[in-house]
XYZ file of C-alpha atoms in Angstrom:
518
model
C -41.352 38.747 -170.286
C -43.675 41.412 -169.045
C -46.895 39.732 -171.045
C -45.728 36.442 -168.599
C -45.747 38.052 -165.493
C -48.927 40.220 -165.740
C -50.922 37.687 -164.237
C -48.626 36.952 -161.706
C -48.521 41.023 -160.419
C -52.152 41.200 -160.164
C -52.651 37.916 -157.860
C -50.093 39.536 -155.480
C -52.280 42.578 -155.915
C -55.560 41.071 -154.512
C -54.433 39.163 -151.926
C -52.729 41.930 -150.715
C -56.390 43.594 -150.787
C -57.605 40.856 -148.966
C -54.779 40.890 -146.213
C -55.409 44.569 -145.707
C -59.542 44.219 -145.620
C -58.875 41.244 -143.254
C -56.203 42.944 -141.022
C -58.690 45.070 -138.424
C -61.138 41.839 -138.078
C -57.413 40.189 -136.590
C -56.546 42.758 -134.821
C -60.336 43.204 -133.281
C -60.055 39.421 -132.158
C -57.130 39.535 -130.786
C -58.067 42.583 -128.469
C -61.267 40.655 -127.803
C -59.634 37.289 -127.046
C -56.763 39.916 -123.967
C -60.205 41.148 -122.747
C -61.394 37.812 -122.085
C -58.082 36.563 -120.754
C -57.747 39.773 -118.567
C -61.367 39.321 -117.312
C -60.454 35.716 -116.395
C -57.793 36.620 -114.725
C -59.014 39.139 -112.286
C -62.104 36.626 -111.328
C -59.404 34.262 -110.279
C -57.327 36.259 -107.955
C -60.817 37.856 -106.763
C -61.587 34.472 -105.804
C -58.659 33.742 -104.029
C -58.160 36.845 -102.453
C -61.380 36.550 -100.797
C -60.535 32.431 -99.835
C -57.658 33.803 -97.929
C -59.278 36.556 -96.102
C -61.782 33.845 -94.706
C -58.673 31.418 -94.221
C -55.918 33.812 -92.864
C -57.813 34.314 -89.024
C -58.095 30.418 -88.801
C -54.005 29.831 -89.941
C -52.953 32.648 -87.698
C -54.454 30.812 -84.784
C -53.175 27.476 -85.641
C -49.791 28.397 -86.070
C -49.544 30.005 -83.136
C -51.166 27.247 -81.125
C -48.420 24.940 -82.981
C -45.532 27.472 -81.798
C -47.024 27.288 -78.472
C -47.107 23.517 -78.681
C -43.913 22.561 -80.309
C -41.258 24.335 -77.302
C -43.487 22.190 -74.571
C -42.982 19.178 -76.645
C -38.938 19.851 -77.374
C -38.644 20.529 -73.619
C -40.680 17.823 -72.658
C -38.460 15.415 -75.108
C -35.047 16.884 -73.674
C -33.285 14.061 -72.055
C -31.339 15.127 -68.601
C -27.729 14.497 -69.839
C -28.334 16.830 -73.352
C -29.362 19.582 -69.693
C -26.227 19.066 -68.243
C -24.427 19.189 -71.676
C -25.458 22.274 -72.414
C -24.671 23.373 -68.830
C -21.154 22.255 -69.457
C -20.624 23.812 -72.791
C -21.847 26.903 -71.197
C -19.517 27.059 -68.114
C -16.692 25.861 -70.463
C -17.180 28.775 -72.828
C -17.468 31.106 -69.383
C -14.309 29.713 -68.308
C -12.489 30.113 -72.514
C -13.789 33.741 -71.893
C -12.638 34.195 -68.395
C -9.585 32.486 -69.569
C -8.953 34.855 -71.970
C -10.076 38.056 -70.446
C -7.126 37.234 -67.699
C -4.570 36.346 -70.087
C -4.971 39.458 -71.313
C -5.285 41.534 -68.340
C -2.276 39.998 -67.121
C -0.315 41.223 -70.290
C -1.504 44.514 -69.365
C -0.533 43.957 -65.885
C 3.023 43.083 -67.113
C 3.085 46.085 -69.430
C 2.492 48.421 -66.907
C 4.771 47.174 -63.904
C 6.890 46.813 -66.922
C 6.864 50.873 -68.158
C 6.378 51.384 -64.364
C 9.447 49.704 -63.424
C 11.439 51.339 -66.052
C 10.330 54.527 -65.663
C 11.055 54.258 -61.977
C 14.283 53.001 -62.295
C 15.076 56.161 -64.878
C 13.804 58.448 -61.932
C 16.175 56.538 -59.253
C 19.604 56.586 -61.675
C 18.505 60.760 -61.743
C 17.938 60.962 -58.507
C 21.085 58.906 -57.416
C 23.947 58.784 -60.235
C 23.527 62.069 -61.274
C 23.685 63.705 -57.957
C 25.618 62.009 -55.995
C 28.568 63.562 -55.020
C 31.532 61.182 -56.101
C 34.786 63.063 -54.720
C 32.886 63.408 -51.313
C 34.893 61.102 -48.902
C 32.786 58.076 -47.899
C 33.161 56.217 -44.229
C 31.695 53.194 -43.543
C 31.840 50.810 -40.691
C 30.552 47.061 -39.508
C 30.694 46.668 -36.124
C 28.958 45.713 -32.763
C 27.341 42.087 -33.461
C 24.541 41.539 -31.639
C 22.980 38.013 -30.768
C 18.741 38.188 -30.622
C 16.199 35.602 -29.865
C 14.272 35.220 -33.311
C 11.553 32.668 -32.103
C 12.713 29.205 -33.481
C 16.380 29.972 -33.648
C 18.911 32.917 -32.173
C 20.258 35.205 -35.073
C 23.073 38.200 -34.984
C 22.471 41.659 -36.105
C 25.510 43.699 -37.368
C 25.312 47.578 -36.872
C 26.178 49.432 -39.878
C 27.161 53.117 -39.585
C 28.914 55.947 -41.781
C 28.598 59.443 -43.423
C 28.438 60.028 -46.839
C 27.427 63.197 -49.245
C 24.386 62.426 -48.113
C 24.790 62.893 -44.364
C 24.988 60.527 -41.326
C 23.107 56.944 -41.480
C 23.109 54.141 -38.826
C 21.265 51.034 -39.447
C 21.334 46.946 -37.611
C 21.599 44.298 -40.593
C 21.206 40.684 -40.938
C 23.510 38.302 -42.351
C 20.992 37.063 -44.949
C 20.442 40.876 -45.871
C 23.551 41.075 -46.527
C 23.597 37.958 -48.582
C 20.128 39.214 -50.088
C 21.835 42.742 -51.232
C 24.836 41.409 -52.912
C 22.480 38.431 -55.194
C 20.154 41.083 -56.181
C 23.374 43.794 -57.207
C 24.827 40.761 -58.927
C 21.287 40.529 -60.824
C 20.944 44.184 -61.285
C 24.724 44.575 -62.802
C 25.593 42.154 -65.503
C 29.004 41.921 -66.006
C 30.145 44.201 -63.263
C 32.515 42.789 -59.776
C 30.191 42.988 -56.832
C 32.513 42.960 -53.732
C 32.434 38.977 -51.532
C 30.941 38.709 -48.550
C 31.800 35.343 -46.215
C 30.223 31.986 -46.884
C 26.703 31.088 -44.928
C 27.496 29.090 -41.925
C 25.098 27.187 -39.532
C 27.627 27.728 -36.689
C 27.168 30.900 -34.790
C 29.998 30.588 -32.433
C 32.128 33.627 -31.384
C 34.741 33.113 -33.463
C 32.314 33.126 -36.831
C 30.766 36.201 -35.693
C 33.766 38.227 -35.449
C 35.454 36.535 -38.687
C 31.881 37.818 -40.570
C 31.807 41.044 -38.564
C 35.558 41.397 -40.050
C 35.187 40.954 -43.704
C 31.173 41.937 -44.068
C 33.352 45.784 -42.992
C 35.681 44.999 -45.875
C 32.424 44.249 -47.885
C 31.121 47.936 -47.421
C 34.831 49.310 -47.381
C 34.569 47.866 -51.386
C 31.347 48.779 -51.569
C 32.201 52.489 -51.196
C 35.230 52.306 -53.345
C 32.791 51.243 -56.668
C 30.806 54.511 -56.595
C 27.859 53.388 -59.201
C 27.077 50.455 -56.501
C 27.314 52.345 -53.537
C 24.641 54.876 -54.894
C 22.290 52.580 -56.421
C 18.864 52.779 -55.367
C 19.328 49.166 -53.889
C 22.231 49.743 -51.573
C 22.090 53.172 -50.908
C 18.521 53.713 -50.584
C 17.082 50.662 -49.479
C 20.100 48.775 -47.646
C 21.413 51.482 -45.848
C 18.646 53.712 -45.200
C 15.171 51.733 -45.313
C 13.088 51.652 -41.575
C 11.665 48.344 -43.164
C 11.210 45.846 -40.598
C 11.771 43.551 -43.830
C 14.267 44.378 -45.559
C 13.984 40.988 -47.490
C 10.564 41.477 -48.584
C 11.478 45.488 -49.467
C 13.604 44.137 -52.282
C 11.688 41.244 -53.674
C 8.968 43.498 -54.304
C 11.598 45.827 -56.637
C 10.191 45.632 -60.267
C 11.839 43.329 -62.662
C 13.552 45.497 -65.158
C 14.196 44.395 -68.966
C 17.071 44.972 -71.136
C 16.004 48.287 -71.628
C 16.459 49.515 -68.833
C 19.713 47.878 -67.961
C 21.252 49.324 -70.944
C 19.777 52.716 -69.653
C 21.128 52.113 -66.436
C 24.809 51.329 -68.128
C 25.045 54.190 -69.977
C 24.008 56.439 -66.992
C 26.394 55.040 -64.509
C 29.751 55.602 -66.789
C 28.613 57.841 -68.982
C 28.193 56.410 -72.440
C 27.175 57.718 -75.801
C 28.453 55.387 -78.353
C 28.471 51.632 -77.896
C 31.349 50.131 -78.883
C 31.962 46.675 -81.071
C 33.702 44.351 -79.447
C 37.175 43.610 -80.664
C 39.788 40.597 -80.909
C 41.917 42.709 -78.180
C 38.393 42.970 -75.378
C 38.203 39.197 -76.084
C 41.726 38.510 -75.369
C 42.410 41.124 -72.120
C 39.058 39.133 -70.470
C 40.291 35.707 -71.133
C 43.924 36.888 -69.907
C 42.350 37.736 -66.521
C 40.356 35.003 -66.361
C 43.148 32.066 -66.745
C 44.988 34.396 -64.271
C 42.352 34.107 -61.715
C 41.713 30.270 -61.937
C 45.414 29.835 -61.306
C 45.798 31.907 -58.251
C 42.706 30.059 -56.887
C 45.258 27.026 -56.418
C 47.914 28.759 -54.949
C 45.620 31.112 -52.621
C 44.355 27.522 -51.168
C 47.967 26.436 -49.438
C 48.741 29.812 -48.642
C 45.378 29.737 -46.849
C 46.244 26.827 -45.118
C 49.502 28.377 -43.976
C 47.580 31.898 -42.615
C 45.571 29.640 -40.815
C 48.262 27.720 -38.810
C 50.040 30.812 -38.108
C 47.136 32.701 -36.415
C 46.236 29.411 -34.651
C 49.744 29.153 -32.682
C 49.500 33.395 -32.156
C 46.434 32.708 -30.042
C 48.196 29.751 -28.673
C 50.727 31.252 -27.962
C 48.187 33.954 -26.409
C 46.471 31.586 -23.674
C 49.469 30.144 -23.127
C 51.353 33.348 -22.008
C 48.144 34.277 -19.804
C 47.974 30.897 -18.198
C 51.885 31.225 -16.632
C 52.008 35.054 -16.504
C 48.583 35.552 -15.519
C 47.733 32.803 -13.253
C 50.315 30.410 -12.557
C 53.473 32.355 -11.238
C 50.854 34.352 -8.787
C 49.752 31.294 -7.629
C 53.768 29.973 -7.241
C 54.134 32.931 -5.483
C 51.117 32.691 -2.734
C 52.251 28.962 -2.268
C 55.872 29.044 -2.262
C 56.998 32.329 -1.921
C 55.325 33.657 0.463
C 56.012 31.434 3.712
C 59.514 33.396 3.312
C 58.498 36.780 1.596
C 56.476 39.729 2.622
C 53.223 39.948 0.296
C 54.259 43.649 -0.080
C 57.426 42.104 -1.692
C 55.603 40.049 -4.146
C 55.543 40.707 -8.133
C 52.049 38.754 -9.338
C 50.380 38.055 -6.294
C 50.563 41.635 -5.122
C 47.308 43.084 -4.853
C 48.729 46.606 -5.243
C 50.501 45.571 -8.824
C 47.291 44.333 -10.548
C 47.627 46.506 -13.468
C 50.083 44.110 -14.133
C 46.970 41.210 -14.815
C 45.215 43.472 -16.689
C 48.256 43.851 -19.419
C 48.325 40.258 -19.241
C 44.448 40.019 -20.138
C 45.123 42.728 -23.266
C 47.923 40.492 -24.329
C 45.674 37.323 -24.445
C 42.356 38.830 -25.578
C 41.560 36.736 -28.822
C 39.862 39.657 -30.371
C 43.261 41.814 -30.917
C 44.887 39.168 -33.197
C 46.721 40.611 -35.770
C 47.643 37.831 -37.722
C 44.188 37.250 -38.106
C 44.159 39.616 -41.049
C 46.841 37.749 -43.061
C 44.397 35.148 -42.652
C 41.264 37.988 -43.658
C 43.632 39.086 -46.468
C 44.340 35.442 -48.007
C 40.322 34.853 -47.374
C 39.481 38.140 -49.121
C 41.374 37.262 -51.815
C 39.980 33.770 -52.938
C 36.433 35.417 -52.703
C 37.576 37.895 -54.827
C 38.533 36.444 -57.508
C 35.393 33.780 -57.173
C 33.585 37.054 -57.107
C 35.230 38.730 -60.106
C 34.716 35.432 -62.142
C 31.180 35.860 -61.290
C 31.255 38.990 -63.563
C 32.332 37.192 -66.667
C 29.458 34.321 -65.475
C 26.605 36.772 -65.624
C 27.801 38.702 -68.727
C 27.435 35.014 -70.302
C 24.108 35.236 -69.096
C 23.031 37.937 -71.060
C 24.174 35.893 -74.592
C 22.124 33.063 -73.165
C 19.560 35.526 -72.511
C 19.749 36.508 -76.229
C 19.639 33.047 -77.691
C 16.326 32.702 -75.899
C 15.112 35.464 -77.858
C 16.560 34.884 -80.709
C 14.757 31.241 -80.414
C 11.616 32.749 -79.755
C 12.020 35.337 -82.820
C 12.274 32.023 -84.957
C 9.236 30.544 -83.620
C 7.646 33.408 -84.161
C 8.738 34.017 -87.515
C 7.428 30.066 -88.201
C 4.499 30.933 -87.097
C 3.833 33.930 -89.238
C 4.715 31.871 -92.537
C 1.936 29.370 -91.678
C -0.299 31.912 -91.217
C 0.578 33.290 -94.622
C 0.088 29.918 -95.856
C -3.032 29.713 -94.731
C -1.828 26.608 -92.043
C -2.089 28.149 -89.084
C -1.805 26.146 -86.037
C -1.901 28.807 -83.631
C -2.946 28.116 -79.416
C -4.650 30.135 -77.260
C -5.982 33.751 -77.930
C -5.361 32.995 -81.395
C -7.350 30.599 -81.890
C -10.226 32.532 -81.575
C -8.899 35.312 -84.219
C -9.110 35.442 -88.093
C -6.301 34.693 -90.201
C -5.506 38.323 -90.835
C -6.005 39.320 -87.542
C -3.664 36.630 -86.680
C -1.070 37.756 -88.517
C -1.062 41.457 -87.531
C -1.307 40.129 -84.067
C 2.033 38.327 -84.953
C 3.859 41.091 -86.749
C 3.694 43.286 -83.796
C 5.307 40.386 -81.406
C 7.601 39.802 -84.344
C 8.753 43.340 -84.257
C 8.873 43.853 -80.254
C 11.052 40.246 -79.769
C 13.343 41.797 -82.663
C 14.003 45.243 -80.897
C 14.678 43.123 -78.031
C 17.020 40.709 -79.745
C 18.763 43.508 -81.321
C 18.872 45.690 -76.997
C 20.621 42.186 -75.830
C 23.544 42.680 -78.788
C 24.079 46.058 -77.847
C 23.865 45.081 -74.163
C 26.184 42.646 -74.352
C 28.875 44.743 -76.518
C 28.115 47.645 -73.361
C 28.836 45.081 -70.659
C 31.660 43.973 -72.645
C 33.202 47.657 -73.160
C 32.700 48.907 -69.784
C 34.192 45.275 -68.616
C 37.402 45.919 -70.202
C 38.066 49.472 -70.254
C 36.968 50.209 -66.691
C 36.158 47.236 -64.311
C 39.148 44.570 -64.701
C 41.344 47.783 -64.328
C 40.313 49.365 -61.465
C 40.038 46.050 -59.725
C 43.400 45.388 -60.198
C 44.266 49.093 -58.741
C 41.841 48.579 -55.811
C 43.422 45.004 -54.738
C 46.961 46.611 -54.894
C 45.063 49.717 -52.346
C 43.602 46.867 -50.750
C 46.694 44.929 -50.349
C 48.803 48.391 -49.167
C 45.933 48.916 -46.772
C 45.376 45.562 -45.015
C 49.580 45.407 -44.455
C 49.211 49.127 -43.299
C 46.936 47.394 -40.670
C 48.195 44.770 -39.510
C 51.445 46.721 -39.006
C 49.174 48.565 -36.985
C 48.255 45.749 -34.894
C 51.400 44.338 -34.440
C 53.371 47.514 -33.655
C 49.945 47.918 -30.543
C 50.742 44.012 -29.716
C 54.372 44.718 -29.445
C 54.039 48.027 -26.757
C 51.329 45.895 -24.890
C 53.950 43.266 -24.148
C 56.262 45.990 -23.533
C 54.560 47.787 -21.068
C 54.195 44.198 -19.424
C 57.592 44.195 -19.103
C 58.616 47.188 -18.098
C 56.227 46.786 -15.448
C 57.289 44.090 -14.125
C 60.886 45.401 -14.220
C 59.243 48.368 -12.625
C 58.152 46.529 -9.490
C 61.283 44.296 -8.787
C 63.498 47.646 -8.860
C 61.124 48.781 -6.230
C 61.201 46.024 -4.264
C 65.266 45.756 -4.292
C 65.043 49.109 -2.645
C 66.062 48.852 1.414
């Protein structure tokens, strides 16, 4: 085996020989054959580098003379209408911008009247409610109407004066103040009676102005009685007090408040800590009253009717009495009597009784009616309970106000899940913003229309609470005081009628005793 392979060993031995005599010729060639390529190499990018150096001035200055070219040409080649395009786009994006920039300036605007309004309002309830003296007797009159020339048409101003634990205040009124007053307490108290004043009339005859002068004093005589109205900033402050030529304009330009601050201004004005749910017996006291009230209405309407007829024939009755007494029998007496009696001997037509005219006069002067305030107390009471029903109406208002929220809560919500899917179809501001930034944008309205969602529940259980535990009960004690009062009155009245007509009398008795004497 090893004889066989002998020959094989030393052929693998030379050429191995070979391979190693052979291997630094290779390796010389190949170094030889790098230096050549490597030689080659650096000729060429000589060459070129030198071809651009001797090209690169001439480029520079042809491109540049083609960027100086090419604008003239696109400006040249710019049609009119592609001008005004452009002009167009431009003022439309000013205007998207302007647009926006007063959106949201106005937001801010809103925000701060907003705080500004609440926070003044906080200042006003500590200012007023808190120390106001509530067991310091109020007084309070209307009286003394006035008729002034207003330009276009004559108007009536109705003096207003009083003391109260703030001292002495005496102010002139119009009636559409006073009707401006009571719609912007009804506003400001949700829920809560505001006392009636008399219907607007286009008539301004005597007998309207002292029928308003009447019950706009029993306005401000209830006014006083409901302490957290009287003191309010609007009434006391601004209604009773202001030296503002425009009283109107004074109040429109009160902030708006939200239902924040009307749940602040709640709990100040009676006092409360806890808010309470409403329960099956709150729902059925308020709808107790309120059938009560609509029933009355109908049977307040033919007493009405009565009061009316009944003060009608008193001042009948009245003129009547001072046409015979007061005119006609002194006249009987110059004309018949006389030709037979000395005028000395007269009754009426005596110049030396005339005090006896003058009692006639009180007895027919129009303005000492007393049955006028059955009539007032009849008219007090349908406006009353139209007023009272009122407070249930804008309680409603604040569920309705609620729903709105609630609606927009959804909408928002919506919203939100098609930004999260990536579908949003967003208006506006929004537009403009990124998905993300879209939905944090979102998320913080979602959050603020929540709170206020959840301020109208507890707003609404408040108005609810104080509704039933305090106001339907102390109007019922009030109309029983008011009741008491207005018969305490008109007792009054008639018992002063009654010696009027009696001094009359005796009078007249007086005088024929002295003319019996010889």
């Amino acid at each position: 085996m090893s004889e066989e392979n002998a020959p094989e060993k030393e052929q693998v031995l030379q050429e191995s020989k070979q391979e190693q005599v052979q291997q630094p010729q290779i390796e010389e060639q190949i170094q030889q054959e790098q230096q050549v390529k490597e030689d080659t190499q650096k000729q060429v990018e000589n060459q070129e580098n030198q071809e651009k150096q001797e090209i690169a001035p001439e480029q520079i200055k042809q491109e540049q003379e083609v960027k100086e070219v090419i604008p003239e040409k696109q400006e040249a080649s710019e049609t009119q209408e592609q001008i005004v395009q452009k002009e167009a786009e431009s003022d439309i994006t000013k205007n998207e911008k302007t647009n926006e920039e007063n959106q949201v300036k106005e937001q801010e605007e809103k925000q701060q009247i907003a705080e500004k309004g609440a926070e003044t309002t906080t200042q006003n309830l500590d200012n007023l409610f808190l120390k106001a003296d509530y067991s310091f007797p109020i007084e309070i009159k209307v009286c003394d109407p006035v008729q002034k020339s207003g330009g276009i048409s004559n108007y009536v101003v109705y003096t207003i004066k009083g003391k109260d634990c703030f001292g002495d205040f005496e102010t002139q009124r119009r009636f559409n103040e006073f009707f401006t007053i009571r719609e912007l307490l009804l506003a400001k108290w949700p829920g809560q009676y505001v006392p009636p004043i008399p219907e607007k009339s286009v008539s301004t005859g005597s007998e309207i102005i002292m029928e308003r002068t009447r019950l706009l004093n029993i306005f401000c005589m209830k006014m006083m009685q409901i302490k957290h109205l009287y003191y309010s900033e609007e009434f006391y402050d601004i209604f009773l007090r202001s030296t503002n030529p425009d009283i109107n304009k004074q109040i429109s330009q009160i902030p708006k408040q939200n239902v924040f601050a009307y749940t602040d201004r709640y709990k100040q004005a009676f006092q409360i800590n806890e808010i309470k749910e409403i329960s099956p017996e709150m729902i059925k006291k308020m709808s107790g009253v309120q059938s009560f009230l609509k029933l009355s209405q109908t049977t307040l309407v033919k007493q009405l009717e009565q009061t009316r007829t009944l003060s009608s024939s008193r001042k009948q009755l009245k003129e009547t009495f001072f046409t015979i007494f007061g005119l006609n029998i002194s006249e009987y007496e110059k004309q018949i009597l006389q030709e037979w009696v000395p005028q000395n001997k007269l009754i009426f037509a005596n110049p030396a009784n005339a005090d006896i005219l003058e009692l006639a006069k009180k007895i027919r002067d129009p303005n000492n009616n007393s049955l006028d305030k059955i009539q007032d107390l009849i008219l007090i009471e349908q406006r009353d309970i139209e007023a009272f029903l009122q407070a249930f109406q804008t309680r409603d208002s604040l569920m309705q106000s609620k729903q709105k929220a609630e609606q927009k809560l959804s909408e928002e919500q919506s919203d939100l899940y098609k930004i999260m899917k990536g579908n949003s179809t967003m208006k506006g501001s929004f537009s403009k913003l990124s998905l993300e930034e879209q939905k944090q944008k979102l998320e913080i309205q979602l959050n603020e229309t929540q709170k206020e969602v959840d301020q109208y529940k507890l707003l609404f259980q408040l108005v609810t609470d104080v509704l039933t535990s305090y106001t339907i009960d102390k109007f019922k004690k009030d109309k029983h005081q008011t009741y008491k009062s207005i018969l305490a009155d008109l007792a009054q009245c008639e018992q002063q009628y009654l010696e009027i007509q009696q001094q009359f009398w005796s009078k007249v008795q007086q005088v024929i005793t002295q003319c019996q004497e010889p």
